[in-house]
Structure formats: C-alpha cells, structure tokens
C-alpha cells in the first residue's frame, strides 16, 4: 500500500509546494508563522477526516487535502491565528457540500481564498511576495510541467499561460511597453503557482480538450479585463471560481471521460475526492 | 538659452543628498547618505490620491522643470506648493532608530534603562540635464495653464509621443533622448502630462530661496507611482523613498518582492557615533543580497504613536497639509482630540497609518512602474537597533558577587555576537568591527584560534 502511495504524484506536488514555502519564508520574509502553518493543516486534515468518515471514503484523499492546505498557506496572509484553519475547514468542506453530478464544483484552494478575501477583513494576499527570481520561475515551470504532465493536465497550464501572457503581450505592444515588462510579469510566482497548481486541478476543470482550451481562454481574458479595466487584484483566482460554475455545462457540450486520480500501476486505487 | 527639463516622474532625481540627524547626541550633519535619492509622500484612500514630491533642487531655478503623467486634467485647486518641513518631519519620524539600554548591576538587580533616539533623515534633490510646429499640428493640446506659488504649470494632452517630444523641444525643454518611447504608454492610456517650471518672479515675491514640494490631488483607480520616465537618462541606480499614508493596512508593491529591513538586533555600541554610515552600509548590503530587485519596508506604524520615537508624531495640521483628507471627519477630532505627541497604548483605533518604502532601482531591475496594494496587515514594524551598555562596576571595576563574575565572564561572547551580527547585515569587515570594539577577537583566542588567520 505504502509503496503504491509513494508513486502518487501528489506527494511530489506537496514536496514542491513545501520547498516553495521554505524558500519563500527564508528568502522573502513571508509574514507567516509556523503556528499558522500547523493550524491550517490541522483544520484542513480534520475536516477531511470528518467528511471521509461521514461518507466512508478512501483515506488516500488526504493527499488532496494536504495540497489544498499547502496552497492556502502559500497564498493567504493574515495577522490572526484563527483565519487559516477556518478557511482550510471551509475549503475542504466545499468539496463535499458544493457538488454537481457527484463532483465538486470549485477548486478548494481558490474558493477558500475567495471566501477569505470576501468575508474576512483581516485577510490579504501578497501578489508581490514571490519576486521575479528567474530561478524560481524556472524551477516552478520545470517541476510544474512534470507534475501536470503526469496528471495529464499539462495542457491546461500552458493554454492559460499562452492566452494570459499572449493577451498581455498584445496590450503591451499597443501601449508601446518594452518586452522586459512582459518578461517581468511572466516571472511572477503567484501567476505560475496559479497556473501549475490551481487551474490544473483535474477535478474542477472540463474533461474534453476543446472545452479545456475554451475554459483557459475565458479565465485568461477575464482576468486581464478585470485587472486592467476594473483594477481588480488577484483577478485570476476570482475568474477561476466564477468560470468553474460552468464546468458541468462544458462537460455536457463536449463529452470526455471523467478524470480519476490514479497510481501508476494497473491495479490502481481510485478515489472520488 | 535652453531650459533644462526635469523629467522626473517622481524621481528623476540626480543629486547629492543631504541628511540630518535628529536626536540628542548627534550633531546635525550635512554629509551625504544616499545619493540620487528622492522622496514622495502618497496619501491614498479608495480612489482618492494626494502625492507630494520633494524638490530640493539647488541649481539655477531657471533650469528647473519636471514632467509627470497624471490621470486627468487637474484644476488649479488640485495643485499646491506644500511645506517641505512636513516631508522632512515624516522622514525623521519613520527613519530607522537606535535604542540604548544600560545593563543593571548584576549584583543588585533592578531595572534601569533609557533609550536614546536617533533617526536619519534623508532629503533629496532633483534635477535633470536636458534641451523646439504649432501645438495643434503636433497633436499636443494645452489643456490648462496655472501659476501655483512659485511654479508655472502647464497641463498637456497629446495624441502621439513624437509630437509631445517635439513640442517640449520647441518650447525649449531639454528632453532626453528616448523620451518619446517612454511617454508613449502614458499617452495610449490617455493620461495627461503635468509640466512644471519655476516662475522666478513669483518666487522672489514670496521671498523664497528654495522650492516647495509640489502637491497634486486627484482621483484614480490606479494605485501606482510612475517611475519609468525618471529612468530615461538616469546614470546609475536611483534611490527612492515612498511614504504612504493610508487608513487601514500596510502597503506593499504588487509587482515587486517586498522585503523588510533587518531589525531588532543587538549591535556594538560604537555604531551610535556612526549610525548614518551603518544605515547606508546595511541598506547597500540588503540591496545587493536581493539583487536590487526588491522594495524594502522600513517602517509601518500608526501615525498616532511610536515606540521609541525617532521624531514626534506629526500633528493633525501637518498630516492634513500632506494631504490626509479624511482627518477633518468630525468623528476623528471628537474621538482623538488631535494626535498626541507621546506614545499611547496599542489597540486603539487610529486611522492614519504610514508605510515607509525604500528602493534602489534602475531600468533593468525595475522595468515597470510601481504598483501598490494595501494589505490588511496591521502589525507594526520599524527598523530598530539595540545598543546595550555593559554595567560599570564601582571601585576597582570588578564584581563583588558570583552573579557579577558570571556576568563579566559572559560579556566577551556577547560583544563577539554583536560584532558578528553587524558584519552579517552590513558590508563592514568583522576584523574592522572587532578593532573598533577593541575586542581583539577575544572569543576566538582560545577556541577556534585559527579563525583569524584567513579572514
């Protein structure tokens, strides 16, 4: 069982995110306390345990919960100790409560962040916290590619980045900005984290290739419009949450097999969450 | 004669800068701390913005001019020549500070401490060397012309950047090469240009022998500070201080990493005499460490109090003069009765917070204008450095009790740690620090005697 579990790419994903977290705390002074990290994981994993017991599900789904918690500590900032665990509980619970066709609607990290920013005035995100260290970007892209490729979701991250940066490039060209500005934007850690760890979530994105392209295009254009014309910070997270509502519609239009997390062996364990 | 154009967009400032200490033990000085530094005070709530730009221009005032992109055509009442002492005061108030403690007699424990206060003020300066068809043909429209205090102000709109550059040349502004390229994005975003120069007659009439900071108040959804224009003909990196006054939380940049300066460290006592050198060297080291790609937070606190204070908090009048427009709200005066000059306990609701940001930048490392974002972070932060004076025993200088002996025994290790901390956060060599502290590498004499060999 353990040897099978190790093969699950989500271990690697957690490892990458944990490295990013340590790097961020070490290099960029993340204004994040160890207590906050521990409490987030306690909240998230206990919520998962509660729902797993309630519906008698496979225990392996704790991996996904770990990834959600990691995403929250990487992005969410607050001065309080209670907000992180509360958001972790709400994010995990959203998977079990907000469902359509027995599949959760929202990426738990994204919905958690939107709830925090909308309803709790003590929270904020730090879009500039990652800096534009080229190595960090390279590392994110390289490892993100491996992860998403294995999860057969490489396409989603690349479609999004292509449309988002492409749109930005056209705008910059029109305004007469130098190419350095685009490069600077492409090296943004929050953007890459979003592309490789949130929008690529196979459970909350459409299944068919064409609908994936359309989905990425809508989110990319929506975020650019919200950012430049309505001066919205963190626009892609909001756009992902809103667009996620239409995933069942996409799946109805373009039919493709549903995604299942699998271990890389024939006798794979499949889990619903 | 050609007029020089000060294309600053906030910080086209090439200048020797002046610093002055405030506090009781350091003489007011005139040595340079940060070269090419400029200072901007930004007041922001929702979409209302007031920007104050310091102009300690010290050349021939005929040669002074500056161009700033603004989001709309400003009315005369939206422009003001402010009071430079307020900016100086805000700078002193938010500057890194020293705290001094005197160790208590270990043989007779009781608490005795006092703190000294010292802030570093940075003044700045600006200037730019620079170099003339009818306006309509060039696509340039003079939207408004005013005289505000000692400044003649023209607000221009332009259809295309080459036309604007030509217009500026024709009107005897020495525009640096490459200006049109930098101006283009602002024109495409339909921004206007605020061009100011000095009206010598008015300046004489007012009896001024310096330039007052220019202030502009406007509404804009964009919370940003344009710095690109200022980099066109900058030679080498530039230094910028931004003091942001807001109602709620700490302000950070959303498009560059934000880093706090090292703080709350125990340092050798001698830096009291060299605090400005220390600050400069420490900042140099931090900038190098981040590859000149980060924006440093040096201070974030409520404007109502400070602990310790590098300068008294600003008065309501001073804050209003800097543009804090919400202070006239009746609730504020009723509740607060003006800002108190002494530290008052935490926890009370204040509604002016100040974030001091400090950056060194050039075109390569900061290609984009500074975009700001107000977080909900309310945790105070200051650059604070601690000096601990060891206890001096009376008589033969030797302790009379066991605790005292233990205390004396531990002192060298403490000094060594202070020296290492200092060497770690500045460019200073450990060897020189030890020399200044008269340590002679005490702690390494017994164990690790080889450490000194290859320093």
XYZ file of C-alpha atoms in Angstrom:
728
model
C 0.000 0.000 0.000
C 2.710 2.432 1.027
C 4.876 1.659 -1.975
C 1.910 2.368 -4.218
C 1.098 5.580 -2.454
C 4.622 6.916 -2.898
C 4.106 6.795 -6.602
C 1.225 9.193 -6.388
C 2.338 12.435 -7.977
C 0.579 14.386 -5.320
C 3.417 13.512 -2.940
C 5.752 15.230 -5.327
C 3.342 18.129 -5.585
C 3.300 18.531 -1.805
C 7.058 18.301 -1.740
C 7.391 21.051 -4.348
C 4.959 23.298 -2.529
C 6.700 22.708 0.796
C 10.021 23.626 -0.786
C 8.483 26.778 -2.172
C 7.157 27.619 1.227
C 10.508 27.194 2.924
C 12.197 29.138 0.171
C 9.632 31.894 0.486
C 9.937 32.141 4.230
C 13.695 32.093 4.010
C 14.181 34.436 1.069
C 11.200 36.674 1.095
C 10.002 37.052 4.632
C 6.513 35.717 4.078
C 4.934 37.160 7.230
C 3.746 33.653 8.000
C 4.037 31.983 11.381
C 4.770 28.313 11.942
C 1.659 28.186 14.146
C -0.398 29.338 11.174
C 1.017 26.546 9.020
C 0.353 23.903 11.658
C -3.165 25.147 12.388
C -4.030 25.208 8.674
C -3.038 21.588 8.287
C -4.849 20.599 11.473
C -8.012 22.334 10.324
C -7.868 21.005 6.774
C -6.981 17.424 7.646
C -9.541 17.203 10.468
C -12.240 18.478 8.124
C -11.198 15.875 5.559
C -11.270 13.174 8.267
C -14.763 14.243 9.262
C -16.125 14.015 5.708
C -14.220 10.816 4.918
C -15.747 9.139 7.999
C -19.160 10.502 7.200
C -19.175 9.168 3.649
C -16.848 6.223 4.332
C -14.324 7.175 1.675
C -10.766 6.147 0.860
C -8.129 7.585 3.160
C -5.830 8.459 0.277
C -7.916 11.566 -0.344
C -5.873 13.167 2.441
C -3.272 13.926 -0.194
C -5.546 16.341 -1.980
C -6.464 17.931 1.322
C -2.752 18.407 2.042
C -2.319 20.149 -1.290
C -5.226 22.458 -0.531
C -3.715 23.374 2.849
C -0.344 23.966 1.247
C -1.917 26.256 -1.347
C -3.639 28.236 1.393
C -0.511 28.780 3.460
C 1.417 29.745 0.354
C -1.031 32.425 -0.674
C -3.210 33.578 2.210
C -1.924 36.134 4.721
C -3.474 37.292 7.969
C -2.450 38.621 11.392
C -4.795 36.243 13.190
C -4.334 32.615 14.142
C -7.920 31.520 13.570
C -8.432 32.504 9.951
C -6.124 29.965 8.290
C -7.679 26.892 9.975
C -11.194 28.253 9.454
C -10.588 28.788 5.753
C -8.964 25.358 5.493
C -12.078 23.766 7.034
C -14.382 25.729 4.696
C -12.253 24.977 1.622
C -12.189 21.239 2.327
C -15.876 21.172 3.240
C -16.767 22.947 -0.011
C -15.677 19.791 -1.845
C -18.359 17.787 -0.077
C -21.114 20.360 0.060
C -20.883 22.252 -3.197
C -21.294 19.446 -5.697
C -22.861 18.871 -9.060
C -23.095 15.418 -10.654
C -21.227 13.990 -7.659
C -18.207 16.128 -8.452
C -17.130 19.174 -6.517
C -17.518 22.437 -8.333
C -14.730 24.652 -7.056
C -11.029 24.195 -6.663
C -10.897 24.175 -2.844
C -7.875 26.500 -2.607
C -9.447 29.050 -4.953
C -12.834 29.061 -3.208
C -11.083 29.264 0.181
C -9.159 32.341 -0.920
C -12.267 33.998 -2.347
C -14.187 33.350 0.889
C -11.330 34.770 2.951
C -10.999 37.909 0.859
C -14.733 38.494 0.582
C -15.894 37.848 4.100
C -12.914 38.388 6.360
C -11.447 41.844 6.504
C -8.313 40.615 8.254
C -7.003 38.686 5.280
C -4.939 39.593 2.265
C -2.865 38.030 -0.474
C 0.605 39.226 -1.313
C 0.934 39.033 -5.087
C 4.424 40.505 -4.990
C 5.801 38.166 -2.366
C 7.443 35.826 -4.849
C 9.598 38.275 -6.605
C 10.756 37.557 -10.059
C 13.720 35.382 -9.437
C 14.306 33.677 -12.704
C 15.494 30.524 -10.995
C 12.363 30.264 -9.006
C 10.301 30.694 -12.144
C 12.347 28.125 -13.947
C 12.002 25.699 -11.107
C 8.278 26.211 -10.906
C 7.836 25.736 -14.622
C 10.084 22.708 -14.806
C 8.597 20.868 -11.876
C 5.115 22.086 -12.608
C 5.438 20.616 -16.105
C 6.461 17.267 -14.768
C 3.589 17.254 -12.322
C 0.975 18.355 -14.737
C 2.287 16.169 -17.492
C 1.916 13.134 -15.286
C -1.506 14.230 -14.263
C -2.255 14.630 -17.966
C -3.108 18.218 -17.323
C -0.065 19.890 -18.794
C -2.264 21.395 -21.444
C -4.396 23.406 -19.020
C -1.460 25.355 -17.508
C 0.082 26.035 -20.886
C -3.225 27.085 -22.509
C -3.814 29.514 -19.686
C -0.293 30.959 -19.724
C -0.394 31.214 -23.514
C -3.664 33.177 -23.521
C -2.837 35.262 -20.463
C 0.680 36.259 -21.452
C -0.350 36.493 -25.110
C -3.098 38.933 -24.209
C -0.707 40.901 -22.084
C 1.870 40.953 -24.877
C -0.707 42.403 -27.302
C -1.660 45.082 -24.786
C 1.983 45.956 -24.155
C 2.651 46.102 -27.884
C -0.256 48.509 -28.342
C 0.863 50.703 -25.445
C 4.491 50.630 -26.519
C 5.976 48.943 -23.474
C 9.332 47.242 -23.730
C 9.473 43.469 -23.787
C 11.119 43.500 -20.340
C 7.753 44.259 -18.798
C 6.236 41.084 -20.214
C 9.189 39.040 -19.067
C 8.873 40.585 -15.637
C 5.179 39.602 -15.497
C 5.921 36.056 -16.688
C 8.309 35.587 -13.808
C 5.611 36.255 -11.244
C 5.497 33.381 -8.767
C 1.810 33.826 -7.905
C 0.855 33.555 -11.588
C 2.887 30.394 -12.078
C 1.609 28.900 -8.858
C -1.920 29.578 -10.044
C -1.235 28.107 -13.484
C 0.501 24.967 -12.327
C -1.228 24.194 -9.058
C -4.741 25.634 -9.217
C -6.117 25.844 -12.736
C -4.615 22.437 -13.489
C -6.736 20.764 -10.790
C -8.231 17.922 -12.848
C -11.299 17.564 -10.676
C -12.677 21.026 -11.270
C -11.774 21.653 -14.875
C -13.519 20.367 -18.017
C -12.551 16.962 -19.416
C -12.608 17.461 -23.174
C -9.681 19.045 -24.973
C -11.709 21.763 -26.710
C -13.544 22.703 -23.574
C -10.196 22.939 -21.757
C -8.929 25.412 -24.333
C -12.122 27.435 -24.076
C -12.023 27.285 -20.280
C -8.418 28.545 -20.167
C -9.219 31.255 -22.722
C -12.186 32.574 -20.719
C -10.213 32.685 -17.484
C -7.199 34.349 -19.111
C -9.249 37.027 -20.896
C -11.490 37.554 -17.891
C -8.512 38.067 -15.605
C -6.840 40.512 -17.989
C -10.026 42.563 -18.341
C -10.635 42.574 -14.587
C -7.061 43.536 -13.952
C -6.630 46.330 -16.476
C -10.100 47.796 -16.747
C -11.581 47.205 -13.328
C -8.317 47.303 -11.381
C -9.026 44.049 -9.627
C -6.184 42.472 -7.677
C -5.810 38.683 -7.865
C -8.262 38.633 -10.756
C -7.377 35.122 -11.946
C -8.468 33.480 -8.722
C -11.898 35.114 -8.915
C -12.190 34.269 -12.614
C -11.369 30.616 -11.927
C -14.060 30.388 -9.253
C -16.718 32.028 -11.435
C -15.811 30.021 -14.540
C -15.808 26.777 -12.509
C -19.572 27.171 -12.139
C -19.878 26.435 -15.853
C -17.732 23.296 -15.918
C -20.783 20.948 -15.952
C -22.020 22.886 -18.970
C -18.687 22.452 -20.722
C -18.750 18.741 -19.956
C -22.267 18.406 -21.339
C -21.256 20.094 -24.578
C -18.002 18.230 -25.053
C -18.178 14.717 -23.696
C -14.979 13.088 -22.486
C -14.154 10.551 -19.755
C -14.100 11.869 -16.234
C -10.690 12.298 -14.578
C -9.661 9.937 -11.797
C -6.545 10.234 -9.687
C -4.544 7.092 -10.302
C -1.452 5.432 -9.008
C 0.840 4.412 -11.833
C 0.001 0.759 -11.778
C -2.681 -1.259 -13.373
C -4.260 -2.221 -10.098
C -4.788 1.364 -9.262
C -6.725 2.764 -6.405
C -9.196 5.337 -7.450
C -10.714 7.829 -5.173
C -13.555 10.182 -5.550
C -12.045 13.152 -3.767
C 19.092 79.857 -23.611
C 17.862 76.378 -23.303
C 15.833 75.332 -20.387
C 16.614 72.132 -18.727
C 13.855 69.751 -18.213
C 13.356 67.886 -15.071
C 11.604 64.839 -16.323
C 11.118 63.298 -13.065
C 8.097 61.449 -12.831
C 8.650 61.331 -9.253
C 12.198 60.644 -9.211
C 14.298 61.716 -11.866
C 16.443 62.908 -9.262
C 20.099 63.060 -9.733
C 21.546 64.839 -6.821
C 23.764 64.831 -3.896
C 21.546 64.211 -0.979
C 21.712 65.726 2.397
C 20.973 64.037 5.619
C 20.481 65.345 9.055
C 20.238 63.619 12.358
C 17.740 64.455 14.892
C 18.063 63.353 18.435
C 20.080 64.408 21.369
C 23.519 63.075 20.840
C 24.382 63.520 17.251
C 25.173 66.814 15.714
C 23.124 67.864 12.766
C 25.178 66.945 9.833
C 25.442 67.625 6.199
C 27.180 64.550 4.846
C 25.652 62.569 2.075
C 23.911 59.357 2.898
C 22.090 58.203 -0.136
C 22.932 59.684 -3.459
C 20.295 60.375 -6.048
C 17.530 59.919 -3.544
C 14.065 61.278 -3.985
C 11.106 61.383 -1.657
C 7.429 61.047 -2.371
C 4.565 61.158 0.080
C 1.455 59.351 -1.122
C -1.892 59.644 0.608
C -4.483 57.164 -0.561
C -7.985 56.062 0.372
C -10.279 54.333 -2.115
C -9.591 56.187 -5.352
C -8.565 59.488 -3.808
C -4.879 60.209 -4.029
C -2.628 63.062 -2.940
C 1.022 62.994 -3.989
C 3.710 65.269 -2.561
C 7.016 65.404 -4.407
C 10.085 66.812 -2.734
C 12.195 69.138 -4.858
C 15.332 70.164 -3.131
C 16.658 71.475 -6.396
C 19.674 73.592 -5.696
C 20.835 74.799 -9.106
C 19.691 77.782 -11.108
C 15.909 77.720 -10.763
C 15.585 78.791 -14.404
C 16.808 75.322 -15.217
C 14.233 73.509 -13.202
C 11.381 71.705 -14.876
C 9.579 68.442 -14.435
C 7.054 66.299 -16.284
C 4.647 63.975 -14.517
C 1.931 61.843 -16.099
C -1.401 62.441 -14.339
C -4.695 60.593 -14.895
C -6.803 63.667 -15.645
C -6.636 67.412 -16.375
C -6.159 68.931 -12.962
C -7.873 72.093 -11.808
C -5.823 74.802 -10.192
C -7.218 73.932 -6.788
C -5.897 70.380 -7.149
C -2.321 71.641 -7.190
C -0.425 73.098 -4.292
C 3.050 74.154 -3.301
C 3.437 72.455 0.065
C 5.634 72.746 3.096
C 8.907 70.868 2.893
C 9.336 70.675 6.640
C 6.382 68.275 6.772
C 8.103 65.837 4.457
C 11.278 66.147 6.468
C 9.340 65.547 9.655
C 7.660 62.455 8.205
C 11.040 61.178 7.087
C 12.517 61.650 10.557
C 9.506 60.041 12.160
C 9.766 56.887 10.061
C 13.573 56.588 9.918
C 15.448 53.612 11.376
C 16.227 54.203 15.034
C 18.627 53.286 17.794
C 17.627 52.255 21.262
C 20.082 52.337 24.119
C 19.899 50.271 27.247
C 22.222 50.307 30.233
C 22.706 46.974 31.891
C 21.662 46.886 35.512
C 24.166 45.994 38.236
C 24.064 42.190 38.199
C 24.885 42.240 41.934
C 21.929 44.456 42.675
C 19.258 43.585 40.204
C 16.871 46.334 39.338
C 15.582 47.676 36.105
C 17.121 50.794 34.744
C 17.031 51.747 31.151
C 16.631 54.659 28.957
C 16.606 54.960 25.299
C 18.295 57.381 23.122
C 16.662 58.358 19.970
C 18.039 58.930 16.652
C 16.525 58.997 13.280
C 18.084 59.509 9.969
C 16.525 61.983 7.682
C 17.099 61.869 4.056
C 16.450 64.833 1.973
C 16.600 64.640 -1.667
C 17.021 66.582 -4.660
C 16.278 66.537 -8.212
C 17.445 67.725 -11.499
C 17.987 66.619 -14.974
C 20.126 67.854 -17.709
C 18.309 68.167 -20.733
C 17.149 70.552 -24.399
C 11.794 73.275 -30.095
C 5.262 73.371 -35.472
C 2.350 74.622 -33.776
C 0.988 72.613 -30.895
C -2.159 71.572 -32.737
C -0.248 70.113 -35.629
C 1.877 68.131 -33.238
C -1.202 66.713 -31.614
C -0.375 68.478 -28.378
C -3.120 70.377 -26.617
C -2.584 72.762 -23.742
C -5.464 71.787 -21.502
C -4.747 74.270 -18.745
C -2.153 76.748 -17.541
C -1.767 77.932 -13.962
C 0.650 79.662 -11.695
C 0.687 77.968 -8.323
C 3.042 79.527 -5.804
C 6.467 79.708 -7.386
C 5.546 77.236 -10.144
C 4.243 77.758 -13.671
C 2.214 74.704 -14.562
C 1.023 73.512 -17.954
C -1.226 70.501 -18.354
C -0.891 68.867 -21.730
C -2.668 66.157 -23.589
C -1.010 64.558 -26.549
C -2.061 62.335 -29.439
C 1.306 60.829 -30.046
C 4.605 60.732 -28.282
C 6.841 62.115 -31.033
C 4.619 65.194 -31.214
C 4.915 65.695 -27.478
C 8.657 65.307 -27.561
C 8.884 67.850 -30.415
C 6.594 70.261 -28.596
C 8.727 70.074 -25.472
C 11.885 70.701 -27.521
C 10.298 73.632 -29.346
C 9.379 75.101 -26.035
C 12.975 74.887 -25.009
C 12.830 71.962 -22.698
C 15.883 69.838 -22.997
C 14.206 66.471 -23.393
C 16.496 63.478 -23.070
C 16.779 61.037 -25.950
C 14.344 58.176 -25.760
C 11.734 60.308 -24.056
C 9.055 59.690 -26.675
C 9.344 55.941 -26.235
C 8.840 56.291 -22.515
C 5.993 58.785 -22.951
C 4.051 56.605 -25.393
C 2.394 54.163 -22.970
C 1.057 57.052 -20.890
C -0.399 58.751 -23.990
C -2.015 55.487 -25.110
C -3.594 55.183 -21.688
C -4.984 58.688 -22.220
C -3.022 60.196 -19.391
C -2.246 63.898 -19.281
C 1.118 65.491 -18.611
C 1.771 67.850 -15.822
C 4.728 70.093 -16.697
C 6.073 72.444 -14.035
C 8.801 75.049 -14.070
C 9.812 77.804 -11.699
C 8.380 81.315 -12.036
C 11.328 83.332 -10.784
C 9.234 86.481 -10.304
C 6.720 84.713 -8.102
C 9.439 83.006 -6.187
C 11.102 86.335 -5.397
C 7.747 87.863 -4.497
C 7.167 85.094 -1.999
C 10.638 85.645 -0.593
C 11.609 82.003 -1.051
C 15.104 80.830 -1.657
C 14.144 77.191 -2.076
C 11.471 75.208 -3.882
C 8.458 73.952 -2.046
C 7.300 70.391 -2.714
C 4.656 70.155 -5.417
C 1.429 68.503 -4.368
C -1.317 67.159 -6.587
C -4.689 65.724 -5.557
C -6.685 63.550 -7.944
C -8.924 60.531 -8.250
C -7.671 57.398 -9.883
C -8.447 53.702 -9.629
C -4.783 53.003 -10.174
C -2.730 52.876 -7.026
C 0.669 53.378 -8.587
C 3.693 55.578 -8.863
C 5.197 56.116 -12.292
C 8.977 55.714 -12.146
C 9.762 54.785 -15.748
C 10.020 58.344 -17.041
C 12.604 59.164 -14.438
C 14.895 56.421 -15.651
C 15.321 57.630 -19.235
C 18.585 59.384 -18.730
C 19.481 58.271 -15.262
C 23.114 57.447 -14.791
C 23.288 54.502 -12.492
C 20.778 53.330 -9.950
C 18.424 55.730 -8.198
C 17.113 55.824 -4.700
C 13.503 56.392 -3.812
C 11.640 56.774 -0.535
C 7.872 56.465 -0.643
C 5.876 57.302 2.475
C 2.362 56.002 2.021
C -0.388 57.270 4.342
C -3.493 55.106 4.415
C -6.419 54.349 6.678
C -6.001 50.626 7.125
C -3.121 48.310 6.491
C 0.476 48.151 5.404
C 1.115 48.993 1.770
C 3.294 46.848 -0.452
C 4.136 46.667 -4.116
C 2.199 44.048 -6.069
C 4.698 43.740 -8.898
C 7.967 43.524 -6.997
C 9.001 41.480 -3.976
C 8.671 43.225 -0.627
C 11.338 42.680 1.986
C 11.611 44.079 5.481
C 14.953 45.551 6.526
C 16.765 43.690 9.322
C 15.529 44.941 12.663
C 15.553 44.413 16.439
C 19.190 43.424 16.524
C 21.752 43.898 19.268
C 24.669 45.821 17.807
C 28.014 47.150 19.083
C 27.810 50.445 20.927
C 30.136 52.304 18.589
C 27.515 52.487 15.824
C 25.882 55.233 17.855
C 28.556 57.551 16.516
C 28.315 56.147 13.007
C 24.638 55.474 12.676
C 24.257 57.068 9.277
C 27.191 55.048 7.895
C 25.695 51.963 9.432
C 22.279 52.606 7.849
C 23.847 53.198 4.464
C 26.067 50.138 4.608
C 23.246 47.970 5.912
C 20.947 49.120 3.097
C 23.689 48.584 0.487
C 24.175 45.049 1.716
C 20.439 44.264 1.676
C 20.073 45.685 -1.838
C 22.952 43.510 -3.038
C 21.501 40.485 -1.315
C 18.207 40.913 -3.196
C 19.918 41.676 -6.480
C 18.452 45.224 -6.441
C 15.068 43.683 -7.256
C 13.176 44.201 -4.038
C 11.289 47.012 -2.363
C 12.221 47.384 1.298
C 9.772 48.140 4.035
C 11.482 50.280 6.653
C 8.544 51.297 8.792
C 4.852 50.614 9.262
C 3.031 52.112 12.213
C 0.020 54.050 13.255
C 0.662 57.808 12.936
C -0.643 58.366 16.445
C 2.282 56.974 18.371
C 5.708 55.418 18.157
C 7.974 53.375 20.407
C 10.658 54.571 20.506
C 10.043 57.802 18.637
C 12.692 58.949 16.175
C 10.718 62.209 16.000
C 7.424 63.353 17.447
C 4.338 62.163 15.585
C 3.028 64.666 13.053
C 0.194 66.938 14.105
C -3.250 66.770 12.510
C -2.410 70.046 10.777
C 0.775 68.634 9.296
C -0.968 65.474 8.182
C -3.737 67.472 6.521
C -1.149 69.590 4.799
C 0.415 66.411 3.418
C -2.995 65.505 2.048
C -4.612 63.265 4.671
C -8.075 64.427 3.646
C -10.115 62.229 5.958
C -8.807 63.821 9.120
C -11.450 66.538 9.065
C -14.141 63.945 9.512
C -15.964 65.049 12.668
C -15.582 61.677 14.372
C -11.867 61.849 14.188
C -11.390 65.101 16.047
C -14.045 64.254 18.549
C -12.560 60.944 19.409
C -8.916 61.772 19.257
C -8.756 65.430 20.077
C -5.705 65.737 17.886
C -2.756 63.441 17.685
C -0.890 63.041 20.903
C 2.825 63.584 20.839
C 3.587 60.789 23.274
C 3.337 57.066 22.906
C -0.077 55.846 23.831
C -1.056 52.238 24.385
C -1.692 49.990 21.443
C -5.022 48.678 20.485
C -6.966 51.853 19.980
C -8.377 52.527 16.563
C -6.318 55.063 14.652
C -6.995 55.973 11.160
C -3.730 57.113 9.708
C -1.068 54.505 9.097
C 2.270 55.141 7.494
C 4.321 52.705 5.414
C 7.860 53.741 4.548
C 9.187 52.023 1.441
C 12.756 52.369 0.268
C 14.125 51.136 -3.017
C 17.166 51.372 -5.203
C 16.379 50.770 -8.835
C 17.433 51.023 -12.399
C 15.812 50.328 -15.742
C 16.883 46.728 -15.794
C 15.726 45.640 -12.385
C 12.568 47.777 -12.214
C 11.171 47.834 -15.761
C 7.626 48.562 -14.639
C 6.058 51.437 -12.688
C 5.437 50.718 -9.020
C 2.010 49.194 -8.421
C 0.789 49.299 -4.855
C -1.585 47.175 -2.901
C -2.963 47.904 0.550
C -2.864 44.759 2.652
C -4.880 44.187 5.807
C -1.663 43.767 7.740
C -1.734 45.910 10.880
C 1.344 44.530 12.578
C 3.750 47.330 13.452
C 7.224 47.273 12.017
C 10.230 49.530 12.440
C 13.957 49.457 11.755
C 15.196 49.328 15.331
C 18.726 48.625 16.560
C 19.628 47.990 20.149
C 22.744 49.148 21.987
C 23.374 47.599 25.368
C 25.896 49.337 27.581
C 27.587 46.894 29.957
C 27.405 47.699 33.623
C 30.422 49.509 35.041
C 31.324 48.216 38.453
C 32.416 50.732 41.026
C 35.787 50.753 42.767
C 38.323 48.553 41.039
C 35.787 47.740 38.345
C 35.485 44.153 39.496
C 32.278 42.468 40.533
C 31.800 41.545 44.135
C 29.279 38.780 43.756
C 29.102 35.472 41.882
C 26.388 36.685 39.579
C 28.545 39.647 38.723
C 31.527 37.427 37.960
C 29.372 35.299 35.722
C 28.114 38.473 34.007
C 31.647 39.704 33.306
C 32.669 36.283 32.052
C 29.849 36.290 29.537
C 30.484 39.776 28.192
C 33.136 38.905 25.568
C 30.851 36.335 23.981
C 28.073 38.927 23.868
C 30.330 41.508 22.229
C 31.523 38.960 19.712
C 27.936 38.109 18.835
C 27.134 41.802 18.345
C 30.183 42.156 16.093
C 29.141 39.152 14.016
C 25.571 40.416 13.667
C 26.870 43.741 12.446
C 29.247 42.094 9.986
C 26.409 39.938 8.752
C 23.985 42.770 7.935
C 26.457 45.349 6.619
C 29.414 45.445 4.243
C 31.761 46.016 7.127
C 34.538 43.547 7.807
C 34.451 41.597 11.052
C 38.104 42.380 11.612
C 37.457 46.146 11.484
C 34.419 45.857 13.705
C 36.368 43.952 16.326
C 39.097 46.552 16.151
C 36.610 49.345 16.738
C 35.091 47.455 19.629
C 38.582 46.801 20.980
C 37.695 43.151 21.055
C 40.864 41.775 19.512
C 38.958 38.659 18.733
C 38.652 37.688 22.366
C 36.292 34.867 21.936
C 38.326 33.230 19.259
C 41.575 33.300 21.244
C 41.008 30.005 22.992
C 38.700 28.072 20.771
C 38.918 28.448 17.051
C 42.160 30.434 17.229
C 42.655 29.749 13.526
C 39.607 31.730 12.519
C 41.541 34.971 12.305
C 44.210 33.566 10.024
C 42.449 33.777 6.715
C 39.814 36.407 7.265
